[in-house]
Coordinates of C-alpha atoms and ligand atoms in Angstrom, one line a residue:
M192 CA 4.7 -95.2 -240.7
T193 CA 3.3 -92.1 -242.2
Q194 CA 2.4 -91.1 -238.6
D195 CA 5.9 -91.8 -237.6
I196 CA 7.3 -89.7 -240.4
A197 CA 4.8 -86.9 -239.7
A198 CA 5.9 -87.0 -236.0
M199 CA 9.5 -86.9 -236.8
F200 CA 8.8 -83.9 -239.2
D201 CA 7.0 -82.3 -236.4
K202 CA 9.9 -82.9 -234.2
V203 CA 12.4 -81.6 -236.6
L204 CA 10.2 -78.7 -237.2
T205 CA 10.0 -77.8 -233.5
R206 CA 13.8 -78.2 -233.3
F207 CA 14.0 -75.9 -236.2
D208 CA 11.7 -73.3 -234.5
N209 CA 13.7 -73.6 -231.3
L210 CA 17.0 -73.3 -233.3
E211 CA 15.6 -70.2 -235.0
Q212 CA 14.6 -68.8 -231.7
E213 CA 18.0 -69.6 -230.2
T214 CA 19.6 -68.0 -233.1
G215 CA 17.5 -64.8 -232.7
M216 CA 18.4 -64.8 -229.0
L217 CA 22.1 -65.3 -229.9
R218 CA 21.9 -62.6 -232.4
A219 CA 20.4 -60.3 -229.8
L220 CA 23.0 -61.3 -227.3
A221 CA 25.8 -60.5 -229.7
E222 CA 24.2 -57.2 -230.8
R223 CA 24.0 -56.2 -227.1
L224 CA 27.7 -57.3 -226.5
A225 CA 28.6 -55.3 -229.3
Q226 CA 26.7 -52.4 -228.2
S227 CA 28.0 -52.6 -224.6
E228 CA 31.5 -53.2 -226.1
A229 CA 31.2 -49.9 -227.8
V230 CA 29.9 -48.1 -224.8
W231 CA 32.9 -49.5 -222.8
L232 CA 35.2 -48.3 -225.4
T233 CA 33.8 -44.8 -225.4
I234 CA 33.5 -44.5 -221.7
G235 CA 36.6 -46.4 -221.0
K236 CA 38.5 -43.9 -222.8
V237 CA 36.9 -41.0 -220.8
I238 CA 37.8 -42.9 -217.5
I239 CA 41.4 -43.0 -218.5
S240 CA 41.7 -39.7 -220.3
D241 CA 39.2 -37.3 -218.9
L242 CA 39.2 -36.2 -215.3
E243 CA 36.8 -33.3 -215.6
L244 CA 33.4 -34.0 -214.2
G245 CA 31.8 -31.7 -216.8
S246 CA 33.2 -33.6 -219.8
V247 CA 32.6 -37.0 -218.3
L248 CA 28.8 -36.1 -217.9
T249 CA 28.8 -34.9 -221.4
T250 CA 30.2 -38.1 -222.9
V251 CA 27.8 -40.1 -220.9
T252 CA 25.0 -38.1 -222.3
Q253 CA 26.1 -38.8 -225.8
V254 CA 26.5 -42.5 -225.2
I255 CA 23.1 -42.7 -223.8
N256 CA 21.6 -40.7 -226.6
E257 CA 23.3 -42.9 -229.1
N258 CA 22.4 -46.2 -227.5
M259 CA 19.2 -45.7 -225.7
N260 CA 16.0 -44.4 -227.5
V261 CA 14.5 -42.1 -224.6
E262 CA 12.9 -38.8 -224.5
T263 CA 15.1 -37.4 -221.8
G264 CA 17.0 -38.5 -218.7
S265 CA 19.3 -37.1 -216.0
I266 CA 22.3 -38.0 -214.1
L267 CA 22.0 -37.3 -210.3
L268 CA 24.7 -37.2 -207.9
L269 CA 24.5 -38.0 -204.2
E270 CA 25.8 -35.4 -201.7
P271 CA 27.7 -37.5 -199.3
D272 CA 27.0 -35.2 -196.2
T273 CA 23.2 -34.5 -196.7
Q274 CA 22.4 -38.0 -198.7
E275 CA 20.5 -35.5 -201.0
L276 CA 20.4 -36.2 -204.9
T277 CA 21.3 -33.2 -207.2
F278 CA 20.8 -33.0 -210.9
A279 CA 24.3 -33.1 -212.4
E280 CA 23.3 -33.4 -216.1
I281 CA 20.2 -33.3 -218.0
L282 CA 20.0 -35.3 -221.3
R283 CA 17.6 -32.9 -223.1
G284 CA 15.9 -29.9 -221.7
D285 CA 17.0 -26.8 -219.8
Q286 CA 19.8 -27.6 -217.4
K287 CA 19.0 -24.4 -215.4
Q288 CA 15.6 -25.5 -214.6
F289 CA 17.0 -28.2 -212.4
A290 CA 20.1 -26.3 -211.0
A291 CA 18.3 -25.5 -207.7
L292 CA 16.4 -28.9 -207.5
R293 CA 17.3 -31.7 -205.0
L294 CA 15.8 -34.8 -203.8
R295 CA 15.9 -35.7 -200.3
A296 CA 17.2 -39.1 -199.3
G297 CA 14.8 -41.7 -200.4
Q298 CA 12.5 -39.2 -202.5
G299 CA 11.2 -40.0 -205.8
V300 CA 12.1 -43.0 -208.1
A301 CA 15.8 -42.0 -208.2
G302 CA 15.8 -41.6 -204.3
W303 CA 14.5 -45.2 -204.0
V304 CA 17.2 -46.4 -206.5
A305 CA 19.9 -44.6 -204.4
Q306 CA 18.6 -46.0 -201.2
N307 CA 18.0 -49.5 -202.5
K308 CA 21.2 -49.7 -204.5
Q309 CA 19.4 -51.5 -207.3
A310 CA 18.0 -50.8 -210.7
V311 CA 14.3 -50.3 -211.4
I312 CA 11.8 -50.2 -214.1
V313 CA 8.5 -48.1 -213.4
P314 CA 6.4 -48.7 -216.5
D315 CA 3.6 -46.3 -215.3
A316 CA 5.2 -43.7 -213.4
P317 CA 2.2 -41.5 -212.5
R318 CA 0.5 -44.4 -210.8
D319 CA 3.6 -45.5 -208.8
A320 CA 3.7 -44.5 -205.1
R321 CA 7.6 -43.6 -205.4
F322 CA 7.0 -41.2 -208.2
F323 CA 7.7 -37.5 -207.3
S324 CA 5.3 -35.3 -209.3
A325 CA 6.7 -32.0 -208.2
I326 CA 9.5 -32.0 -210.6
D327 CA 7.1 -32.6 -213.7
S328 CA 4.8 -29.8 -212.5
Q329 CA 7.8 -27.5 -212.4
T330 CA 9.2 -28.4 -215.7
G331 CA 6.1 -29.1 -217.6
F332 CA 7.4 -32.5 -218.8
Q333 CA 5.0 -35.6 -218.6
T334 CA 6.8 -38.6 -217.2
R335 CA 5.3 -41.8 -218.4
S336 CA 8.0 -44.4 -217.7
I337 CA 11.3 -44.6 -215.8
L338 CA 14.4 -46.6 -215.9
G339 CA 16.7 -46.0 -213.0
V340 CA 20.2 -47.4 -212.4
P341 CA 22.5 -46.7 -209.4
L342 CA 25.9 -45.4 -209.9
I343 CA 28.1 -47.6 -207.7
V344 CA 31.8 -47.4 -206.7
A345 CA 33.5 -49.6 -204.2
D346 CA 30.1 -50.7 -203.0
Q347 CA 28.8 -47.2 -202.4
V348 CA 26.2 -45.4 -204.2
I349 CA 27.4 -42.0 -205.6
G350 CA 24.4 -41.2 -207.8
V351 CA 21.7 -42.3 -210.1
I352 CA 21.1 -42.4 -213.9
E353 CA 17.4 -42.0 -214.6
L354 CA 16.0 -42.4 -218.2
L355 CA 12.5 -41.1 -218.9
N356 CA 9.8 -42.3 -221.5
K357 CA 11.2 -45.0 -223.8
R358 CA 10.2 -44.0 -227.3
E359 CA 9.1 -47.3 -228.7
G360 CA 7.5 -49.7 -226.3
E361 CA 8.4 -50.2 -222.7
F362 CA 11.7 -50.4 -220.9
T363 CA 13.1 -54.1 -220.9
N364 CA 15.5 -56.0 -218.8
A365 CA 18.0 -55.6 -221.8
D366 CA 17.8 -51.9 -221.5
V367 CA 18.5 -52.4 -217.6
S368 CA 21.6 -54.5 -218.5
L369 CA 22.7 -51.9 -221.0
L370 CA 22.2 -49.0 -218.8
E371 CA 24.0 -51.0 -216.0
A372 CA 26.8 -51.4 -218.3
I373 CA 27.0 -47.8 -219.0
A374 CA 26.7 -46.9 -215.2
A375 CA 29.6 -49.1 -214.0
P376 CA 32.4 -47.2 -215.7
V377 CA 30.6 -43.9 -215.5
A378 CA 30.5 -44.2 -211.7
I379 CA 34.3 -44.8 -211.7
A380 CA 34.7 -41.9 -214.0
I381 CA 32.7 -39.6 -211.9
Q382 CA 34.4 -40.6 -208.8
N383 CA 37.8 -40.0 -210.4
A384 CA 36.7 -36.7 -211.6
R385 CA 35.4 -35.7 -208.2
L386 CA 38.7 -36.8 -206.6
R387 CA 40.6 -34.8 -209.3
Q388 CA 38.3 -31.8 -208.3
Q389 CA 39.1 -32.4 -204.6
L390 CA 42.8 -32.7 -205.4
D391 CA 42.6 -29.5 -207.5
R392 CA 40.9 -27.6 -204.7
Q393 CA 43.5 -28.9 -202.1
F394 CA 46.3 -28.0 -204.5
S395 CA 44.9 -24.5 -204.9
Q396 CA 44.3 -24.0 -201.2
Q397 CA 48.0 -25.2 -200.7
T398 CA 49.2 -22.8 -203.4
D399 CA 47.1 -20.0 -201.6
L400 CA 48.8 -20.9 -198.3
L401 CA 52.2 -20.9 -199.8
Q402 CA 51.5 -17.5 -201.3
K403 CA 50.3 -16.2 -198.1
I404 CA 53.5 -17.7 -196.3
E405 CA 55.6 -16.1 -199.0
R406 CA 53.7 -12.8 -198.6
A407 CA 54.2 -13.0 -194.7
K408 CA 57.8 -13.7 -195.3
R409 CA 58.4 -10.7 -197.6
E410 CA 56.5 -8.5 -195.1
W411 CA 58.5 -9.8 -192.2
E412 CA 61.7 -9.3 -193.9
G413 CA 60.6 -5.9 -195.1
T414 CA 59.8 -4.9 -191.5
I415 CA 63.1 -6.0 -190.0
D416 CA 65.2 -4.6 -192.9
A417 CA 63.4 -1.3 -192.2
I418 CA 64.8 -1.4 -188.7
E419 CA 68.1 0.7 -188.3
E420 CA 69.2 -1.3 -185.4
G421 CA 70.9 -4.6 -186.1
V422 CA 68.4 -7.4 -185.6
L423 CA 69.5 -11.3 -185.3
L424 CA 67.4 -14.2 -184.5
V425 CA 69.4 -16.8 -183.1
D426 CA 68.5 -20.5 -182.1
E427 CA 69.6 -22.3 -179.0
Q428 CA 72.6 -23.6 -180.6
C429 CA 73.7 -20.0 -181.5
R430 CA 72.9 -20.4 -185.1
I431 CA 71.7 -17.4 -186.8
L432 CA 68.2 -17.9 -188.2
R433 CA 67.5 -14.5 -189.6
V434 CA 69.4 -11.2 -189.7
N435 CA 68.5 -7.9 -191.1
R436 CA 70.2 -5.7 -193.6
A437 CA 71.3 -3.1 -191.1
F438 CA 73.4 -5.8 -189.2
A439 CA 74.8 -7.3 -192.4
S440 CA 75.8 -3.9 -193.7
W441 CA 78.1 -3.2 -190.5
L442 CA 79.9 -6.4 -191.9
N443 CA 79.9 -5.3 -195.5
T444 CA 77.9 -8.4 -196.3
T445 CA 74.3 -9.5 -197.1
P446 CA 71.8 -11.3 -194.7
A447 CA 71.9 -14.5 -196.9
V448 CA 75.7 -14.9 -196.3
L449 CA 75.2 -14.7 -192.6
V450 CA 72.1 -17.1 -192.0
G451 CA 73.3 -20.3 -190.7
N452 CA 76.5 -19.2 -189.3
P453 CA 77.2 -19.0 -185.5
C454 CA 76.2 -15.7 -184.2
Y455 CA 79.6 -15.5 -182.0
R456 CA 81.5 -15.4 -185.3
A457 CA 79.2 -12.7 -186.8
V458 CA 79.0 -10.5 -183.8
H459 CA 82.3 -10.9 -182.1
G460 CA 84.5 -12.6 -184.7
L461 CA 85.3 -15.4 -182.0
D462 CA 85.1 -19.2 -182.3
A463 CA 83.0 -19.6 -179.2
P464 CA 80.5 -17.3 -177.3
P465 CA 82.4 -14.8 -175.0
S466 CA 81.3 -14.8 -171.4
H467 CA 79.3 -11.6 -171.5
C468 CA 77.2 -12.9 -174.4
P469 CA 73.7 -11.9 -173.7
H470 CA 72.1 -14.5 -176.0
A471 CA 73.9 -17.4 -173.9
L472 CA 72.9 -15.7 -170.6
V473 CA 69.2 -15.5 -171.8
V474 CA 69.2 -19.2 -173.1
S475 CA 70.9 -20.5 -169.9
G476 CA 69.0 -18.2 -167.4
Q477 CA 65.4 -17.8 -166.5
G478 CA 64.7 -15.9 -169.6
Q479 CA 64.6 -12.4 -169.0
A480 CA 66.0 -10.0 -171.4
R481 CA 69.7 -9.3 -171.0
N482 CA 71.5 -6.3 -172.1
I483 CA 75.1 -4.9 -172.2
E484 CA 76.8 -2.0 -173.8
Y485 CA 80.3 -2.2 -175.0
E486 CA 82.7 -1.6 -177.6
E487 CA 82.8 -4.3 -180.2
P488 CA 86.0 -4.2 -182.2
H489 CA 84.9 -6.7 -184.8
L490 CA 81.7 -4.4 -185.6
R491 CA 83.9 -1.4 -185.4
R492 CA 81.2 0.1 -183.1
T493 CA 80.0 0.7 -179.6
V494 CA 76.8 -1.2 -179.4
R495 CA 73.9 -1.5 -176.9
F496 CA 73.1 -5.2 -177.1
T497 CA 69.9 -6.6 -175.9
A498 CA 68.9 -10.1 -176.1
Y499 CA 65.1 -11.2 -175.8
P500 CA 63.9 -14.7 -175.2
I501 CA 62.0 -16.5 -178.1
R502 CA 59.7 -19.1 -176.5
A503 CA 58.1 -22.2 -177.8
Q504 CA 54.3 -22.8 -177.2
D505 CA 55.2 -24.8 -174.0
G506 CA 57.1 -21.8 -172.7
G507 CA 60.6 -23.3 -173.2
I508 CA 63.3 -20.9 -174.7
I509 CA 64.2 -22.0 -178.1
G510 CA 66.3 -19.0 -179.1
T511 CA 66.8 -15.2 -178.8
A512 CA 65.8 -12.2 -180.7
N513 CA 68.8 -9.7 -180.3
V514 CA 68.9 -6.0 -181.1
L515 CA 72.0 -4.3 -181.5
K516 CA 71.9 -0.4 -181.4
D517 CA 74.9 1.4 -182.6
V518 CA 75.6 3.9 -179.9
T519 CA 79.0 4.9 -181.1
L520 CA 78.1 8.4 -181.8
E521 CA 75.9 8.8 -178.8
R522 CA 78.7 7.7 -176.6
R523 CA 81.3 10.1 -178.3
L524 CA 79.0 13.0 -177.8
Q525 CA 78.3 12.1 -174.3
A526 CA 82.0 11.7 -173.5
Q527 CA 82.5 15.2 -175.1
L528 CA 79.7 16.5 -172.8
I529 CA 81.2 15.0 -169.9
Q530 CA 84.5 16.6 -170.7
S531 CA 83.3 20.0 -171.4
E532 CA 81.3 20.1 -168.2
K533 CA 84.3 19.0 -166.4
L534 CA 86.3 21.8 -167.9
A535 CA 83.4 24.1 -167.1
A536 CA 83.7 23.0 -163.4
T537 CA 87.6 23.5 -163.4
G538 CA 87.1 27.0 -164.8
R539 CA 84.7 27.8 -161.9
M540 CA 87.7 26.8 -159.6
A541 CA 90.3 28.5 -161.6
A542 CA 90.9 31.4 -159.1
S543 CA 91.3 29.1 -156.2
L544 CA 93.4 26.6 -158.2
A545 CA 95.9 29.6 -158.8
H546 CA 96.0 30.2 -155.1
E547 CA 96.5 26.5 -154.6
I548 CA 99.5 26.7 -156.8
N549 CA 100.6 30.0 -155.7
N550 CA 100.7 29.3 -151.9
P551 CA 103.3 26.5 -152.2
L552 CA 105.3 28.5 -154.7
Q553 CA 105.5 31.5 -152.4
A554 CA 106.7 29.1 -149.6
I555 CA 109.2 27.7 -151.8
Q556 CA 110.4 31.2 -152.6
G557 CA 110.5 32.1 -149.0
C558 CA 112.7 29.0 -148.3
L559 CA 115.1 29.8 -151.0
D560 CA 115.4 33.4 -150.0
L561 CA 116.2 32.0 -146.5
T562 CA 118.7 29.6 -147.8
Q563 CA 120.5 32.5 -149.6
A564 CA 120.4 34.6 -146.4
N565 CA 122.1 31.9 -144.4
L566 CA 124.9 31.0 -146.8
N567 CA 127.2 30.1 -144.0
K568 CA 124.9 28.2 -141.8
P569 CA 124.6 24.8 -143.4
E570 CA 122.1 23.3 -140.8
K571 CA 119.7 26.2 -141.5
Q572 CA 120.1 25.8 -145.2
T573 CA 119.4 22.2 -145.0
R574 CA 116.3 22.8 -143.0
Y575 CA 114.9 25.4 -145.5
L576 CA 115.8 23.2 -148.4
T577 CA 114.0 20.2 -146.9
M578 CA 111.0 22.5 -146.4
A579 CA 111.2 23.6 -150.0
T580 CA 111.4 20.1 -151.3
G581 CA 108.2 19.2 -149.2
E582 CA 106.2 22.2 -150.6
L583 CA 107.5 21.0 -154.1
S584 CA 106.2 17.6 -153.7
R585 CA 102.8 18.9 -152.3
L586 CA 102.7 21.1 -155.5
A587 CA 103.5 18.2 -157.7
T588 CA 100.8 16.1 -156.0
F589 CA 98.2 18.8 -156.6
V590 CA 99.0 19.4 -160.2
Q591 CA 99.0 15.6 -160.8
R592 CA 95.5 15.5 -159.3
M593 CA 94.4 18.4 -161.5
L594 CA 95.9 16.7 -164.5
D595 CA 94.3 13.4 -163.6
F596 CA 91.1 15.1 -163.1
S597 CA 91.0 17.1 -166.3
R598 CA 92.0 14.2 -168.5
P599 CA 89.1 12.6 -170.6
A600 CA 87.6 10.0 -168.4
K601 CA 88.4 6.7 -169.7
G602 CA 85.6 4.7 -168.1
D603 CA 87.8 1.7 -167.1
R604 CA 86.1 0.1 -163.9
A605 CA 88.1 -0.7 -160.9
L606 CA 87.4 -1.3 -157.0
I607 CA 87.5 2.0 -155.3
A608 CA 87.2 3.1 -151.7
P609 CA 84.5 5.9 -151.9
R610 CA 86.3 7.8 -149.2
A611 CA 89.4 8.3 -151.3
L612 CA 87.2 9.9 -154.0
V613 CA 85.8 12.3 -151.5
D614 CA 89.4 13.2 -150.1
D615 CA 90.5 13.8 -153.8
V616 CA 87.7 16.2 -154.4
L617 CA 88.2 18.0 -151.2
A618 CA 91.9 18.4 -151.8
L619 CA 91.0 20.3 -155.1
T620 CA 88.3 22.4 -153.7
G621 CA 89.6 23.1 -150.1
K622 CA 91.0 26.5 -150.8
R623 CA 87.9 27.5 -152.7
L624 CA 85.6 26.4 -150.0
S625 CA 87.4 28.2 -147.4
Q626 CA 87.4 31.3 -149.5
A627 CA 83.6 30.8 -149.7
R628 CA 83.4 30.5 -145.8
V629 CA 82.2 27.0 -146.2
R630 CA 83.0 24.7 -143.3
V631 CA 83.3 21.0 -144.4
Q632 CA 82.4 18.2 -142.1
V633 CA 83.1 14.6 -143.1
N634 CA 81.0 11.8 -141.3
W635 CA 82.1 8.7 -142.4
N636 CA 81.0 5.3 -141.1
D637 CA 84.3 3.5 -141.6
P638 CA 85.1 0.9 -143.0
L639 CA 82.7 1.3 -146.0
P640 CA 82.7 -1.3 -148.6
R641 CA 84.2 -0.6 -151.9
I642 CA 82.5 0.2 -155.0
K643 CA 83.2 -0.8 -158.6
G644 CA 83.5 2.3 -160.9
A645 CA 85.4 4.7 -163.2
G646 CA 87.1 6.8 -160.4
N647 CA 87.7 9.8 -162.7
Q648 CA 84.0 9.9 -163.4
L649 CA 82.9 9.5 -160.0
K650 CA 85.2 12.3 -158.9
Q651 CA 83.5 14.5 -161.5
V652 CA 80.3 13.7 -159.9
F653 CA 81.3 14.5 -156.3
L654 CA 83.1 17.7 -157.5
N655 CA 79.9 18.9 -159.1
L656 CA 77.9 18.2 -155.8
V657 CA 80.4 20.1 -153.6
L658 CA 80.5 23.2 -156.1
N659 CA 76.6 23.1 -156.3
A660 CA 76.5 23.1 -152.3
M661 CA 79.0 25.9 -152.2
E662 CA 77.2 27.8 -154.8
A663 CA 73.9 27.5 -152.8
M664 CA 75.6 29.0 -149.8
P665 CA 76.5 32.5 -151.1
Q666 CA 77.1 33.7 -147.4
G667 CA 78.9 30.5 -146.5
G668 CA 77.6 27.7 -144.3
T669 CA 78.3 24.1 -143.7
L670 CA 78.7 21.1 -146.1
T671 CA 78.5 17.8 -144.6
I672 CA 79.7 14.8 -146.5
A673 CA 78.4 11.5 -145.1
G674 CA 79.0 7.8 -146.1
R675 CA 77.0 4.9 -145.0
V676 CA 75.9 1.4 -146.1
V677 CA 72.2 0.8 -146.7
E678 CA 70.7 -2.7 -147.0
E679 CA 67.5 -2.1 -148.9
N680 CA 66.8 -4.0 -152.3
G681 CA 70.5 -4.8 -152.4
R682 CA 73.4 -3.5 -150.6
W683 CA 74.4 0.2 -151.2
V684 CA 77.0 2.8 -150.4
A685 CA 75.3 5.9 -149.9
V686 CA 77.4 9.2 -150.0
S687 CA 75.4 12.4 -149.3
F688 CA 76.2 16.0 -149.6
E689 CA 74.2 18.2 -147.2
D690 CA 74.4 22.1 -147.4
S691 CA 72.8 24.7 -145.3
G692 CA 71.9 26.7 -148.4
V693 CA 69.1 28.4 -150.1
G694 CA 67.2 25.1 -150.9
I695 CA 65.2 24.1 -154.0
A696 CA 61.5 24.8 -154.5
P697 CA 59.5 21.7 -154.9
D698 CA 58.4 22.7 -158.5
D699 CA 61.9 23.0 -159.5
L700 CA 63.1 19.8 -158.1
K701 CA 62.0 17.8 -161.1
N702 CA 64.2 20.0 -163.4
I703 CA 67.5 19.9 -161.8
F704 CA 68.7 16.9 -163.6
E705 CA 67.6 18.3 -167.1
P706 CA 70.4 19.3 -169.3
F707 CA 70.8 23.1 -169.5
Y708 CA 68.6 23.8 -166.5
T709 CA 70.1 26.4 -164.4
T710 CA 69.3 29.2 -161.9
K711 CA 72.8 30.6 -162.0
P712 CA 73.8 33.6 -164.2
D713 CA 77.1 31.7 -165.1
G714 CA 75.7 28.2 -164.7
T715 CA 75.9 25.6 -167.5
G716 CA 73.0 23.6 -166.3
L717 CA 75.0 20.5 -167.2
G718 CA 76.6 19.6 -164.0
L719 CA 73.7 17.4 -162.5
A720 CA 72.7 16.0 -166.1
V721 CA 76.1 14.7 -166.7
S722 CA 76.4 13.5 -163.1
H723 CA 73.1 11.6 -163.6
N724 CA 74.4 9.9 -166.7
I725 CA 77.6 8.9 -165.0
I726 CA 75.7 7.4 -162.1
L727 CA 73.1 5.5 -164.3
G728 CA 76.2 4.0 -166.2
H729 CA 77.1 2.6 -162.9
N730 CA 73.8 1.1 -162.2
G731 CA 73.3 3.6 -159.4
H732 CA 70.9 6.4 -158.6
F733 CA 70.4 10.0 -157.0
T734 CA 68.1 11.0 -154.3
V735 CA 67.5 14.8 -153.5
E736 CA 65.9 16.2 -150.3
S737 CA 65.4 19.9 -150.0
A738 CA 63.8 22.7 -148.0
V739 CA 63.7 26.3 -149.2
G740 CA 65.8 28.5 -146.9
K741 CA 67.1 25.4 -145.0
G742 CA 69.3 23.5 -147.3
T743 CA 69.6 20.5 -149.6
T744 CA 70.9 17.0 -149.4
V745 CA 71.8 15.1 -152.6
T746 CA 72.8 11.5 -152.1
V747 CA 74.6 9.2 -154.5
W748 CA 73.7 5.6 -154.3
L749 CA 76.2 2.9 -155.7
G750 CA 76.2 -0.8 -155.4
A751 CA 78.5 -2.1 -152.7
E752 CA 81.0 -4.6 -154.1
E753 CA 82.9 -5.9 -151.1
Ligands
ADP1094 P1 74.5 24.6 -162.7 O1 75.2 24.3 -161.4 O2 75.5 24.9 -163.7 O3 73.5 25.5 -162.7 P2 73.6 21.9 -162.2 O4 73.1 20.9 -163.2 O5 74.8 21.5 -161.5 O6 74.0 23.1 -163.1 O7 72.4 22.4 -161.2 C1 71.2 22.7 -161.8 C2 70.4 23.7 -161.0 O8 70.0 22.9 -159.9 C3 71.2 24.9 -160.4 O9 71.2 25.9 -161.2 C4 70.4 25.0 -159.1 O10 69.3 25.9 -159.4 C5 69.8 23.6 -158.7 N1 70.9 23.0 -157.7 C6 71.7 22.1 -157.7 N2 72.2 21.7 -156.6 C7 71.6 22.5 -155.6 C8 71.9 22.8 -154.2 N3 72.7 21.9 -153.5 N4 71.1 23.6 -153.7 C9 70.2 24.5 -154.5 N5 70.0 24.3 -155.7 C10 70.8 23.6 -156.4
MG1095 MG1 76.7 22.6 -161.0

């Protein structure tokens, strides 16, 4: 019985012991839970609120210092590209000593932890094969024991927390659990902070880029605004993409007002592109630059308008760059020059022109005298009066020709038979040429195609050539005017003026079209310069052949129309 009691007592005591043990374990568990809850609270807050890597690491260090009794430790981060571990934070000690240190993949206990993705306790570090002693020898620290825990996010190791030398006793599994509890949120916090860093970097790169774009835009605008010509960038749909200040100022407005509007409205004041629009021609054509010169009432200017293609990377035309040069003043001066040269040429013919008028006047006088002398012979009177009327109309035609010629040239283009121009000029100069003992011969391969041009201007050119030929033959000679068609790079009407005069030395040939170049005491040196301009305006050109002492042939080439 006593034995039974004693056995029961024993049993109860054992239960008691167990209970005490269990209570102790429960208490320890509760403490640990409380501890990790505190850890979670602190670190959780950091994860949510702090996205800066530096302050995340500082907080983690504090939490470890408060909760784990160790001499030192470090947080190492894995470089994703090289798989090396770098020291991001040192618990105690000089951070700088570690700045350049890195562990290769798998090197040291930390490297092992990263590679094996698992925590480890190394109680006697110097004797462990994984231990990397080089760091201790550099820092002078003596590692005894190590606790390493991986930092894992989404199943990926991003680093390692490594604690060295527990102050009292050895590292235990409880320490592992606690450090793992710390490591889990820390890994997330670090990852967040890194993402934030990356975003910041991207954002600042983007800001940089935007600033560069903004700067480039300002430079670009500054550049086209510095150009005095009107500049418009236009897309395929005729919408203005950009326009410079010079152009906007012609319309008394600003570039911003014009951008987005159709170019035909801005340039021509129309609701659709006109048929001569160079932009439309470039976009619809093969893309070579187009250019026209015309008077644009909407801009109140004469403009030389050139459209250049803008191409996409694949070569397709996506718009045009248009340059409009204001040539109003240039044209006005040129017209004045043409006019004054014309008057000079007329002046050189003045003496013969007086003759030209005087001759019919004298004939008329004669007829009227004869009429009076035959007062009672009506049939004779009728004959003389008819003759006088004929002379009068010849005179009227001549004066009309003179007036036509000296009027400022309008530049209106029409289809003209080149022979008619030659005849008109010879009618004006005939007397003068015969005075100068110049024989005129016309070799005309009729019928010649017509040309398109301003008759008045072309007559001025021909007159200059006739006068130059005459002046090159002071003793008289022969002027041969020939017309023919030439098919060579197109179809041309070639009108040549060949004299048997003094000729031009090869060295002087290059100068004769220069303004004010003359070898004559009373020359203006403008005849050929003006003529050259007129012929260029007709898309034609000159050729000159000359031999000193033999003579000169000047040929005008004009495009044949029909
Ligand atoms: P200008 O007749 O007033 O001198 P131009 O421009 O008509 O001016 O001619 C320029 C120069 O070219 C002349 O001064 C002359 O030296 C030379 N020249 C032009 N035509 C001939 C020609 N048919 N024969 C010889 N020289 C010529
Ligand atoms: Mg001349």
